[in-house]
Amino acid sequence: MGAVMGTVHQRDNLLVENGLHIDHAIFNFKPYKLVFGYCNSRCRCQNMNRNDNHEYISPKPRSGHRIVCDDKNMYSFGGYNPSLTISDEADLANDTVWADSKPLFKELWKYNISTGSWKKLDVEEIPDILASNAVLLSGRVLMVYGGTGVPFGANCSKDLYICDLSKENPFKFTLISALGNCPQPQYGQAIVLKNNYLYTVGGTTGFEYTCDVHRLNLRDKMWEAVYICKGTQNEPPGRYRHEIAFDQDKIYILGGGTSHSTYGFQEVFAFNLSTCCWEKVSTRPDNSVREAYPTPRRCHSCVQHGRCVYVIGGYTGNRMLRDIWRLDLNSMEWKKIPQLGMDHGVYFHSSCLTPNGKLITFGGIVPSGNISKRTSDVHTAWLCIPKLKEICWEAILFYCPYLDSFSRTDLLALGLPCEFIRRLDLTSD
């Protein structure tokens, strides 16, 4: 770290050249605090991303997209925005893909977590179904399942597409041809991966809502109907835009709803993978706050850190929510996390968690005066105290925000470890 700090003077020269003031502020690591945009540095902003023509680029505001991440990048798939302004669409005038797909975004974006820079990836054969998909990242393989086009429900999907993010030039989505007892085309479902099985839970056709459970054997590409709901009291009501938690034995379904209802959190349903039955689980309240349980909601986001599950934002049907709650799967106790609360309500956004415990949220619908609008905002927060090397990396990025302007050779000579250089997505040697 000491050697890399020698780049501070080089950084200062870069800042002065760009007309930026140097105030020599002191780095302060702040866990459990949600912050806007790229927070490691005072000198870069999430919208300052230059393409080859030296134009600043970043994704347009959107909702209904999905994000995933590893320790290096966050990836955003799809999304929807029928309300782009004339100025927003000005730089899309020559974009033939947008002209064909709007108001859906037929895009895959990459956001570098260390530098706060966006890049629109060159991808072939992106699925046409681009809103309220279920998405996960397994190793370097991106999986996109289900979803809807517009009008919502008029064109739904039951297909699984994969994209190997380790194979660039360009990336390519591949349809997995599967047989068996597959789910009906739906959107707003949730998925989880266990061993070689992809489980999908719930969703809607736009008219009918289910909480059926299906699974796809990724080895032989065969679908199996694990549980088809019959409307009994021991089953969760059908829903969409719910989220799930997973402890390897049970799939917990959290919130969600229909076009006219939302479901709460005082009791949650868990699907037992051993018995292949639904169970109703009572949760414990947070008695330190007046509202001891999260407000019923749909279109929220959720991340899981170990056995702690975080529910973020959402929509009650008439009100946007900005709160963040934690559910401990050991005790089934809720805890409201006020210091992590958003500045405003948000729903139809998406969230993910890095392997080291950093929460990232992107996009969604937010209030704007007496109306609402879509946003392209990124927020981050540490949900744990990470390893000391991660805190040191945050400090280095704070003091040297333009590390990605140096070559890999220079950074190695300065003593920066390879595992951190790898995170910078350098284009030069």
Short mmCIF file of C-alpha atoms in Angstrom, two decimals:
data_model
loop_
_atom_site.label_atom_id
_atom_site.label_comp_id
_atom_site.label_asym_id
_atom_site.label_seq_id
_atom_site.Cartn_x
_atom_site.Cartn_y
_atom_site.Cartn_z
CA MET A 1 0.00 0.00 0.00
CA GLY A 2 2.86 2.39 0.82
CA ALA A 3 4.34 2.00 -2.65
CA VAL A 4 1.02 2.64 -4.35
CA MET A 5 0.49 5.76 -2.28
CA GLY A 6 3.40 7.15 -4.22
CA THR A 7 0.98 7.64 -7.08
CA VAL A 8 -0.78 10.38 -5.12
CA HIS A 9 1.37 13.06 -6.77
CA GLN A 10 0.57 11.60 -10.20
CA ARG A 11 -3.09 11.60 -9.22
CA ASP A 12 -2.86 15.26 -8.15
CA ASN A 13 -1.42 16.19 -11.53
CA LEU A 14 -4.30 14.40 -13.23
CA LEU A 15 -6.82 16.18 -11.04
CA VAL A 16 -5.31 19.59 -11.71
CA GLU A 17 -5.25 18.89 -15.44
CA ASN A 18 -8.97 18.13 -15.23
CA GLY A 19 -9.69 21.31 -13.27
CA LEU A 20 -10.52 19.49 -10.03
CA HIS A 21 -9.74 20.84 -6.59
CA ILE A 22 -7.44 18.86 -4.28
CA ASP A 23 -8.55 19.07 -0.68
CA HIS A 24 -6.56 16.13 0.75
CA ALA A 25 -9.55 14.76 2.67
CA ILE A 26 -8.94 11.77 4.92
CA PHE A 27 -10.33 8.34 4.07
CA ASN A 28 -12.92 7.07 6.51
CA PHE A 29 -14.26 3.54 6.17
CA LYS A 30 -18.01 3.53 6.85
CA PRO A 31 -19.77 0.15 7.01
CA TYR A 32 -23.56 -0.16 7.20
CA LYS A 33 -24.00 3.19 5.42
CA LEU A 34 -25.75 3.46 2.07
CA VAL A 35 -23.99 5.95 -0.18
CA PHE A 36 -24.77 7.31 -3.62
CA GLY A 37 -22.83 6.38 -6.70
CA TYR A 38 -19.13 5.67 -6.77
CA CYS A 39 -18.10 6.23 -3.18
CA ASN A 40 -14.44 5.20 -3.02
CA SER A 41 -13.25 8.48 -4.48
CA ARG A 42 -14.21 12.14 -4.17
CA CYS A 43 -13.12 12.76 -7.73
CA ARG A 44 -15.12 10.41 -9.93
CA CYS A 45 -18.81 10.22 -10.50
CA GLN A 46 -20.87 7.35 -11.84
CA ASN A 47 -21.86 9.35 -14.92
CA MET A 48 -18.26 10.18 -15.89
CA ASN A 49 -17.68 7.21 -18.19
CA ARG A 50 -16.02 7.90 -21.51
CA ASN A 51 -16.40 5.86 -24.67
CA ASP A 52 -13.92 5.78 -27.54
CA ASN A 53 -15.23 9.13 -28.76
CA HIS A 54 -14.54 10.67 -25.33
CA GLU A 55 -18.27 11.01 -24.69
CA TYR A 56 -19.60 10.29 -21.22
CA ILE A 57 -21.86 7.24 -21.23
CA SER A 58 -23.88 5.28 -18.70
CA PRO A 59 -27.14 3.34 -18.80
CA LYS A 60 -30.39 5.23 -19.25
CA PRO A 61 -32.82 5.28 -16.31
CA ARG A 62 -34.73 2.03 -16.13
CA SER A 63 -36.91 -0.34 -14.14
CA GLY A 64 -37.64 -4.05 -14.39
CA HIS A 65 -33.98 -4.87 -15.07
CA ARG A 66 -31.88 -7.35 -13.04
CA ILE A 67 -28.32 -7.10 -11.74
CA VAL A 68 -25.74 -9.63 -10.52
CA CYS A 69 -22.10 -9.24 -9.54
CA ASP A 70 -18.81 -10.87 -8.64
CA ASP A 71 -15.89 -9.26 -6.78
CA LYS A 72 -14.97 -7.23 -9.84
CA ASN A 73 -18.03 -6.13 -11.80
CA MET A 74 -21.78 -5.68 -11.57
CA TYR A 75 -23.79 -6.71 -14.65
CA SER A 76 -27.18 -5.23 -15.55
CA PHE A 77 -29.51 -7.05 -17.95
CA GLY A 78 -32.50 -5.56 -19.74
CA GLY A 79 -34.98 -3.10 -18.30
CA TYR A 80 -37.80 -0.83 -19.34
CA ASN A 81 -38.48 2.88 -19.71
CA PRO A 82 -41.41 4.27 -21.71
CA SER A 83 -40.75 7.82 -20.50
CA LEU A 84 -37.34 8.85 -21.79
CA THR A 85 -37.12 12.56 -22.48
CA ILE A 86 -36.17 13.97 -25.88
CA SER A 87 -32.70 14.79 -24.55
CA ASP A 88 -32.36 11.26 -23.13
CA GLU A 89 -33.14 9.78 -26.53
CA ALA A 90 -30.95 12.20 -28.48
CA ASP A 91 -27.85 10.02 -28.27
CA LEU A 92 -29.92 6.94 -29.17
CA ALA A 93 -31.02 8.40 -32.50
CA ASN A 94 -28.67 6.14 -34.46
CA ASP A 95 -29.10 3.11 -32.23
CA THR A 96 -30.94 0.60 -34.42
CA VAL A 97 -31.28 -1.87 -31.55
CA TRP A 98 -33.07 0.70 -29.38
CA ALA A 99 -35.29 1.70 -32.30
CA ASP A 100 -36.38 -1.92 -32.61
CA SER A 101 -36.70 -2.80 -28.91
CA LYS A 102 -37.89 0.41 -27.20
CA PRO A 103 -39.22 0.92 -24.56
CA LEU A 104 -37.24 -2.19 -23.56
CA PHE A 105 -33.45 -2.10 -23.26
CA LYS A 106 -31.87 -4.94 -25.22
CA GLU A 107 -28.59 -4.43 -23.39
CA LEU A 108 -26.04 -5.94 -21.07
CA TRP A 109 -24.00 -3.38 -19.12
CA LYS A 110 -20.94 -3.85 -16.94
CA TYR A 111 -20.19 -1.60 -13.96
CA ASN A 112 -16.68 -1.81 -12.53
CA ILE A 113 -17.05 -1.78 -8.76
CA SER A 114 -13.57 -0.39 -8.11
CA THR A 115 -13.55 2.46 -10.61
CA GLY A 116 -17.27 3.22 -10.86
CA SER A 117 -17.10 3.10 -14.66
CA TRP A 118 -19.80 1.72 -16.97
CA LYS A 119 -19.32 -0.20 -20.22
CA LYS A 120 -22.01 -1.42 -22.61
CA LEU A 121 -20.96 -4.91 -23.66
CA ASP A 122 -20.89 -6.18 -27.21
CA VAL A 123 -23.34 -9.10 -27.04
CA GLU A 124 -24.92 -11.28 -29.70
CA GLU A 125 -28.38 -12.89 -29.62
CA ILE A 126 -29.70 -11.09 -26.54
CA PRO A 127 -33.18 -12.42 -25.68
CA ASP A 128 -36.10 -10.24 -26.76
CA ILE A 129 -37.84 -10.75 -23.39
CA LEU A 130 -36.25 -8.02 -21.27
CA ALA A 131 -38.37 -7.10 -18.23
CA SER A 132 -38.87 -8.80 -14.84
CA ASN A 133 -36.66 -11.76 -15.74
CA ALA A 134 -35.05 -13.92 -13.11
CA VAL A 135 -31.24 -13.67 -13.32
CA LEU A 136 -28.32 -15.22 -11.45
CA LEU A 137 -24.57 -15.56 -11.87
CA SER A 138 -22.95 -18.97 -11.36
CA GLY A 139 -19.19 -18.63 -11.57
CA ARG A 140 -18.74 -16.77 -14.85
CA VAL A 141 -22.02 -17.98 -16.36
CA LEU A 142 -24.93 -15.53 -16.47
CA MET A 143 -28.35 -17.20 -16.43
CA VAL A 144 -31.49 -15.37 -17.59
CA TYR A 145 -34.84 -17.11 -17.15
CA GLY A 146 -38.40 -16.11 -18.02
CA GLY A 147 -39.54 -12.49 -18.18
CA THR A 148 -41.90 -10.45 -20.30
CA GLY A 149 -41.98 -8.07 -23.22
CA VAL A 150 -44.51 -5.28 -23.69
CA PRO A 151 -47.38 -5.07 -23.18
CA PHE A 152 -46.61 -6.91 -19.94
CA GLY A 153 -47.97 -10.44 -20.02
CA ALA A 154 -48.73 -10.38 -23.74
CA ASN A 155 -45.40 -12.04 -24.53
CA CYS A 156 -43.88 -14.05 -21.67
CA SER A 157 -41.01 -16.55 -21.64
CA LYS A 158 -40.33 -19.99 -20.22
CA ASP A 159 -36.83 -20.13 -21.70
CA LEU A 160 -33.42 -20.21 -20.04
CA TYR A 161 -30.56 -18.37 -21.71
CA ILE A 162 -26.93 -18.46 -20.61
CA CYS A 163 -24.02 -16.18 -21.39
CA ASP A 164 -20.45 -17.21 -20.57
CA LEU A 165 -18.80 -14.00 -19.35
CA SER A 166 -15.35 -15.53 -19.68
CA LYS A 167 -15.75 -15.73 -23.48
CA GLU A 168 -15.66 -12.26 -24.97
CA ASN A 169 -15.29 -10.98 -28.57
CA PRO A 170 -18.22 -10.80 -28.50
CA PHE A 171 -20.31 -12.26 -25.70
CA LYS A 172 -23.21 -14.45 -26.79
CA PHE A 173 -26.47 -15.63 -25.25
CA THR A 174 -27.36 -19.28 -25.87
CA LEU A 175 -30.84 -20.75 -25.54
CA ILE A 176 -30.91 -23.93 -23.47
CA SER A 177 -33.19 -26.38 -25.23
CA ALA A 178 -35.04 -28.23 -22.48
CA LEU A 179 -37.79 -30.85 -22.37
CA GLY A 180 -40.06 -32.27 -19.70
CA ASN A 181 -42.78 -30.75 -17.53
CA CYS A 182 -41.73 -27.11 -17.88
CA PRO A 183 -43.36 -24.07 -16.26
CA GLN A 184 -45.77 -21.96 -18.28
CA PRO A 185 -44.36 -18.72 -19.72
CA GLN A 186 -44.27 -16.16 -16.89
CA TYR A 187 -42.48 -13.13 -15.49
CA GLY A 188 -41.65 -11.85 -12.02
CA GLN A 189 -40.60 -15.30 -10.81
CA ALA A 190 -37.59 -16.06 -8.59
CA ILE A 191 -34.85 -18.63 -9.16
CA VAL A 192 -32.18 -20.36 -7.12
CA LEU A 193 -29.45 -22.83 -8.03
CA LYS A 194 -28.69 -25.93 -5.97
CA ASN A 195 -26.14 -28.44 -7.21
CA ASN A 196 -27.16 -29.05 -10.83
CA TYR A 197 -30.79 -28.00 -10.42
CA LEU A 198 -32.26 -24.59 -11.24
CA TYR A 199 -35.42 -24.03 -9.16
CA THR A 200 -38.04 -21.49 -10.21
CA VAL A 201 -40.78 -20.31 -7.85
CA GLY A 202 -43.97 -18.39 -8.64
CA GLY A 203 -44.56 -15.71 -11.24
CA THR A 204 -47.41 -14.45 -13.37
CA THR A 205 -48.68 -14.73 -16.91
CA GLY A 206 -50.08 -11.24 -16.49
CA PHE A 207 -53.47 -12.73 -15.64
CA GLU A 208 -52.81 -15.70 -13.36
CA TYR A 209 -50.44 -15.77 -10.38
CA THR A 210 -48.81 -18.96 -9.08
CA CYS A 211 -46.43 -20.23 -6.44
CA ASP A 212 -45.65 -23.45 -8.25
CA VAL A 213 -42.15 -24.90 -7.96
CA HIS A 214 -40.34 -26.36 -10.96
CA ARG A 215 -36.74 -27.39 -11.41
CA LEU A 216 -34.49 -27.86 -14.41
CA ASN A 217 -31.77 -30.51 -14.36
CA LEU A 218 -28.89 -28.65 -15.99
CA ARG A 219 -27.17 -31.92 -16.89
CA ASP A 220 -29.89 -33.60 -18.95
CA LYS A 221 -31.92 -30.40 -19.65
CA MET A 222 -35.16 -31.90 -18.28
CA TRP A 223 -37.82 -29.93 -16.44
CA GLU A 224 -39.71 -31.41 -13.50
CA ALA A 225 -42.82 -30.08 -11.75
CA VAL A 226 -41.79 -30.35 -8.10
CA TYR A 227 -44.96 -28.83 -6.59
CA ILE A 228 -48.12 -27.53 -8.23
CA CYS A 229 -50.24 -25.44 -5.88
CA LYS A 230 -53.87 -26.48 -5.38
CA GLY A 231 -55.03 -23.48 -3.35
CA THR A 232 -54.86 -25.09 0.08
CA GLN A 233 -54.16 -23.12 3.28
CA ASN A 234 -50.69 -24.57 3.73
CA GLU A 235 -49.59 -23.11 0.39
CA PRO A 236 -48.52 -19.53 -0.32
CA PRO A 237 -50.92 -17.52 -2.47
CA GLY A 238 -49.79 -16.99 -6.05
CA ARG A 239 -47.58 -13.95 -6.57
CA TYR A 240 -44.96 -12.19 -8.64
CA ARG A 241 -42.05 -9.81 -7.97
CA HIS A 242 -41.30 -11.61 -4.72
CA GLU A 243 -37.78 -12.45 -3.57
CA ILE A 244 -36.34 -15.60 -2.04
CA ALA A 245 -33.81 -16.63 0.59
CA PHE A 246 -32.08 -20.01 0.55
CA ASP A 247 -30.30 -22.06 3.20
CA GLN A 248 -29.59 -25.20 1.10
CA ASP A 249 -32.56 -27.01 2.72
CA LYS A 250 -35.41 -24.54 2.31
CA ILE A 251 -36.45 -21.81 -0.11
CA TYR A 252 -38.08 -18.92 1.77
CA ILE A 253 -40.46 -16.73 -0.20
CA LEU A 254 -40.41 -13.07 0.85
CA GLY A 255 -43.16 -10.63 -0.03
CA GLY A 256 -44.46 -10.19 -3.55
CA GLY A 257 -48.04 -9.80 -4.63
CA THR A 258 -50.47 -9.37 -7.49
CA SER A 259 -51.64 -6.29 -9.36
CA HIS A 260 -53.97 -5.48 -6.44
CA SER A 261 -52.39 -7.06 -3.35
CA THR A 262 -49.13 -7.41 -1.45
CA TYR A 263 -47.96 -10.07 1.00
CA GLY A 264 -46.33 -9.54 4.36
CA PHE A 265 -43.52 -10.94 6.46
CA GLN A 266 -44.98 -11.88 9.84
CA GLU A 267 -45.37 -15.38 8.50
CA VAL A 268 -43.34 -16.56 5.55
CA PHE A 269 -43.66 -19.71 3.51
CA ALA A 270 -40.68 -22.03 3.08
CA PHE A 271 -40.43 -24.81 0.51
CA ASN A 272 -38.68 -27.82 2.03
CA LEU A 273 -36.46 -29.45 -0.60
CA SER A 274 -36.34 -32.73 1.33
CA THR A 275 -40.10 -33.21 1.72
CA CYS A 276 -41.08 -31.18 -1.36
CA CYS A 277 -43.78 -29.46 0.69
CA TRP A 278 -44.54 -25.90 1.73
CA GLU A 279 -44.24 -24.94 5.40
CA LYS A 280 -45.54 -21.83 7.12
CA VAL A 281 -42.85 -20.24 9.31
CA SER A 282 -43.59 -17.61 11.97
CA THR A 283 -40.99 -14.85 12.22
CA ARG A 284 -40.04 -12.79 15.24
CA PRO A 285 -40.56 -9.02 15.41
CA ASP A 286 -38.12 -6.18 15.93
CA ASN A 287 -39.51 -4.82 19.20
CA SER A 288 -37.18 -1.81 19.09
CA VAL A 289 -39.32 -0.08 16.42
CA ARG A 290 -43.01 0.75 16.25
CA GLU A 291 -43.61 -1.23 13.07
CA ALA A 292 -42.14 -4.49 14.26
CA TYR A 293 -42.34 -6.24 10.87
CA PRO A 294 -41.58 -5.03 7.34
CA THR A 295 -44.58 -3.51 5.59
CA PRO A 296 -46.13 -5.89 3.02
CA ARG A 297 -44.60 -5.15 -0.38
CA ARG A 298 -43.81 -6.27 -3.90
CA CYS A 299 -41.20 -5.14 -6.44
CA HIS A 300 -38.55 -4.89 -3.71
CA SER A 301 -35.04 -6.29 -3.91
CA CYS A 302 -33.21 -8.76 -1.70
CA VAL A 303 -29.65 -9.92 -1.04
CA GLN A 304 -28.32 -12.64 1.23
CA HIS A 305 -25.10 -12.49 3.26
CA GLY A 306 -24.53 -15.83 4.95
CA ARG A 307 -27.73 -16.54 6.86
CA CYS A 308 -28.78 -12.90 6.97
CA VAL A 309 -31.24 -11.71 4.33
CA TYR A 310 -31.77 -8.02 3.51
CA VAL A 311 -35.05 -6.70 2.05
CA ILE A 312 -34.67 -3.34 0.30
CA GLY A 313 -37.39 -0.88 -0.70
CA GLY A 314 -40.47 -1.97 -2.61
CA TYR A 315 -44.04 -0.93 -3.24
CA THR A 316 -47.19 -1.35 -1.12
CA GLY A 317 -49.57 -0.75 -4.00
CA ASN A 318 -49.87 2.97 -3.27
CA ARG A 319 -46.62 3.92 -1.54
CA MET A 320 -42.92 3.57 -2.35
CA LEU A 321 -40.81 2.20 0.50
CA ARG A 322 -37.27 3.24 1.38
CA ASP A 323 -36.54 1.02 4.39
CA ILE A 324 -34.09 -1.88 4.69
CA TRP A 325 -34.76 -4.89 6.92
CA ARG A 326 -32.61 -7.87 7.90
CA LEU A 327 -33.96 -11.37 8.55
CA ASP A 328 -31.75 -13.77 10.50
CA LEU A 329 -32.50 -17.26 9.19
CA ASN A 330 -31.16 -18.81 12.42
CA SER A 331 -33.59 -17.03 14.74
CA MET A 332 -36.13 -15.93 12.08
CA GLU A 333 -35.99 -12.49 13.71
CA TRP A 334 -36.45 -9.23 11.81
CA LYS A 335 -34.29 -6.17 12.41
CA LYS A 336 -34.87 -2.79 10.83
CA ILE A 337 -31.58 -1.18 9.76
CA PRO A 338 -32.29 2.58 9.91
CA GLN A 339 -28.73 3.65 9.08
CA LEU A 340 -29.06 1.79 5.76
CA GLY A 341 -32.35 3.43 4.82
CA MET A 342 -32.65 5.05 1.39
CA ASP A 343 -33.13 8.81 1.01
CA HIS A 344 -36.32 8.08 -0.92
CA GLY A 345 -38.59 5.20 -1.82
CA VAL A 346 -37.69 2.90 -4.70
CA TYR A 347 -39.23 -0.11 -6.39
CA PHE A 348 -38.73 -2.17 -9.53
CA HIS A 349 -35.01 -1.68 -8.81
CA SER A 350 -32.43 -4.47 -8.48
CA SER A 351 -29.73 -5.31 -5.94
CA CYS A 352 -26.80 -7.68 -5.64
CA LEU A 353 -24.04 -8.48 -3.14
CA THR A 354 -20.32 -8.94 -3.81
CA PRO A 355 -18.58 -12.02 -2.37
CA ASN A 356 -16.91 -9.69 0.15
CA GLY A 357 -20.21 -8.25 1.42
CA LYS A 358 -20.77 -4.99 -0.46
CA LEU A 359 -24.39 -4.25 -1.39
CA ILE A 360 -25.06 -2.63 -4.77
CA THR A 361 -28.44 -1.28 -5.89
CA PHE A 362 -29.19 0.11 -9.33
CA GLY A 363 -32.10 1.83 -11.04
CA GLY A 364 -35.81 1.55 -10.32
CA ILE A 365 -38.75 3.90 -9.92
CA VAL A 366 -38.35 6.77 -7.46
CA PRO A 367 -40.46 9.78 -6.42
CA SER A 368 -40.05 13.05 -8.31
CA GLY A 369 -42.22 15.77 -6.81
CA ASN A 370 -45.82 14.62 -7.07
CA ILE A 371 -45.03 12.02 -9.71
CA SER A 372 -42.49 9.25 -10.18
CA LYS A 373 -39.61 8.66 -12.55
CA ARG A 374 -37.07 6.01 -13.41
CA THR A 375 -33.49 6.40 -12.29
CA SER A 376 -30.03 5.14 -13.19
CA ASP A 377 -28.63 5.77 -9.70
CA VAL A 378 -26.19 3.35 -8.10
CA HIS A 379 -25.98 3.02 -4.31
CA THR A 380 -23.54 0.89 -2.33
CA ALA A 381 -23.07 -0.17 1.30
CA TRP A 382 -20.91 -2.61 3.20
CA LEU A 383 -23.12 -5.09 5.06
CA CYS A 384 -20.22 -6.41 7.12
CA ILE A 385 -16.71 -5.51 8.26
CA PRO A 386 -14.66 -7.01 5.42
CA LYS A 387 -11.09 -8.24 5.56
CA LEU A 388 -8.44 -5.59 6.20
CA LYS A 389 -7.13 -5.91 2.64
CA GLU A 390 -10.56 -4.84 1.33
CA ILE A 391 -10.53 -1.76 3.55
CA CYS A 392 -7.00 -0.94 2.35
CA TRP A 393 -8.20 -1.31 -1.25
CA GLU A 394 -11.00 1.17 -0.54
CA ALA A 395 -8.43 3.60 0.87
CA ILE A 396 -6.15 3.24 -2.15
CA LEU A 397 -9.04 3.95 -4.50
CA PHE A 398 -10.01 6.97 -2.42
CA TYR A 399 -6.55 8.53 -2.66
CA CYS A 400 -5.77 7.28 -6.18
CA PRO A 401 -9.05 7.39 -8.10
CA TYR A 402 -7.38 7.14 -11.50
CA LEU A 403 -5.52 3.88 -10.96
CA ASP A 404 -7.12 2.48 -14.12
CA SER A 405 -5.26 5.13 -16.15
CA PHE A 406 -1.96 3.37 -15.34
CA SER A 407 -0.69 0.27 -17.07
CA ARG A 408 -0.61 -3.14 -15.45
CA THR A 409 3.20 -3.06 -15.64
CA ASP A 410 3.35 0.23 -13.75
CA LEU A 411 0.95 -0.98 -11.06
CA LEU A 412 2.92 -4.20 -10.58
CA ALA A 413 6.10 -2.14 -10.25
CA LEU A 414 4.39 -0.07 -7.57
CA GLY A 415 3.66 -3.22 -5.59
CA LEU A 416 -0.09 -3.48 -6.08
CA PRO A 417 -1.18 -7.13 -5.70
CA CYS A 418 -2.37 -8.89 -8.86
CA GLU A 419 -5.77 -9.73 -7.35
CA PHE A 420 -6.56 -6.01 -7.09
CA ILE A 421 -5.06 -5.04 -10.44
CA ARG A 422 -7.39 -7.64 -11.97
CA ARG A 423 -10.37 -5.73 -10.59
CA LEU A 424 -9.53 -2.59 -12.58
CA ASP A 425 -10.40 -3.91 -16.06
CA LEU A 426 -7.27 -2.35 -17.54
CA THR A 427 -7.13 -1.89 -21.30
CA SER A 428 -3.35 -1.36 -21.42
CA ASP A 429 -0.47 -3.65 -20.50
#
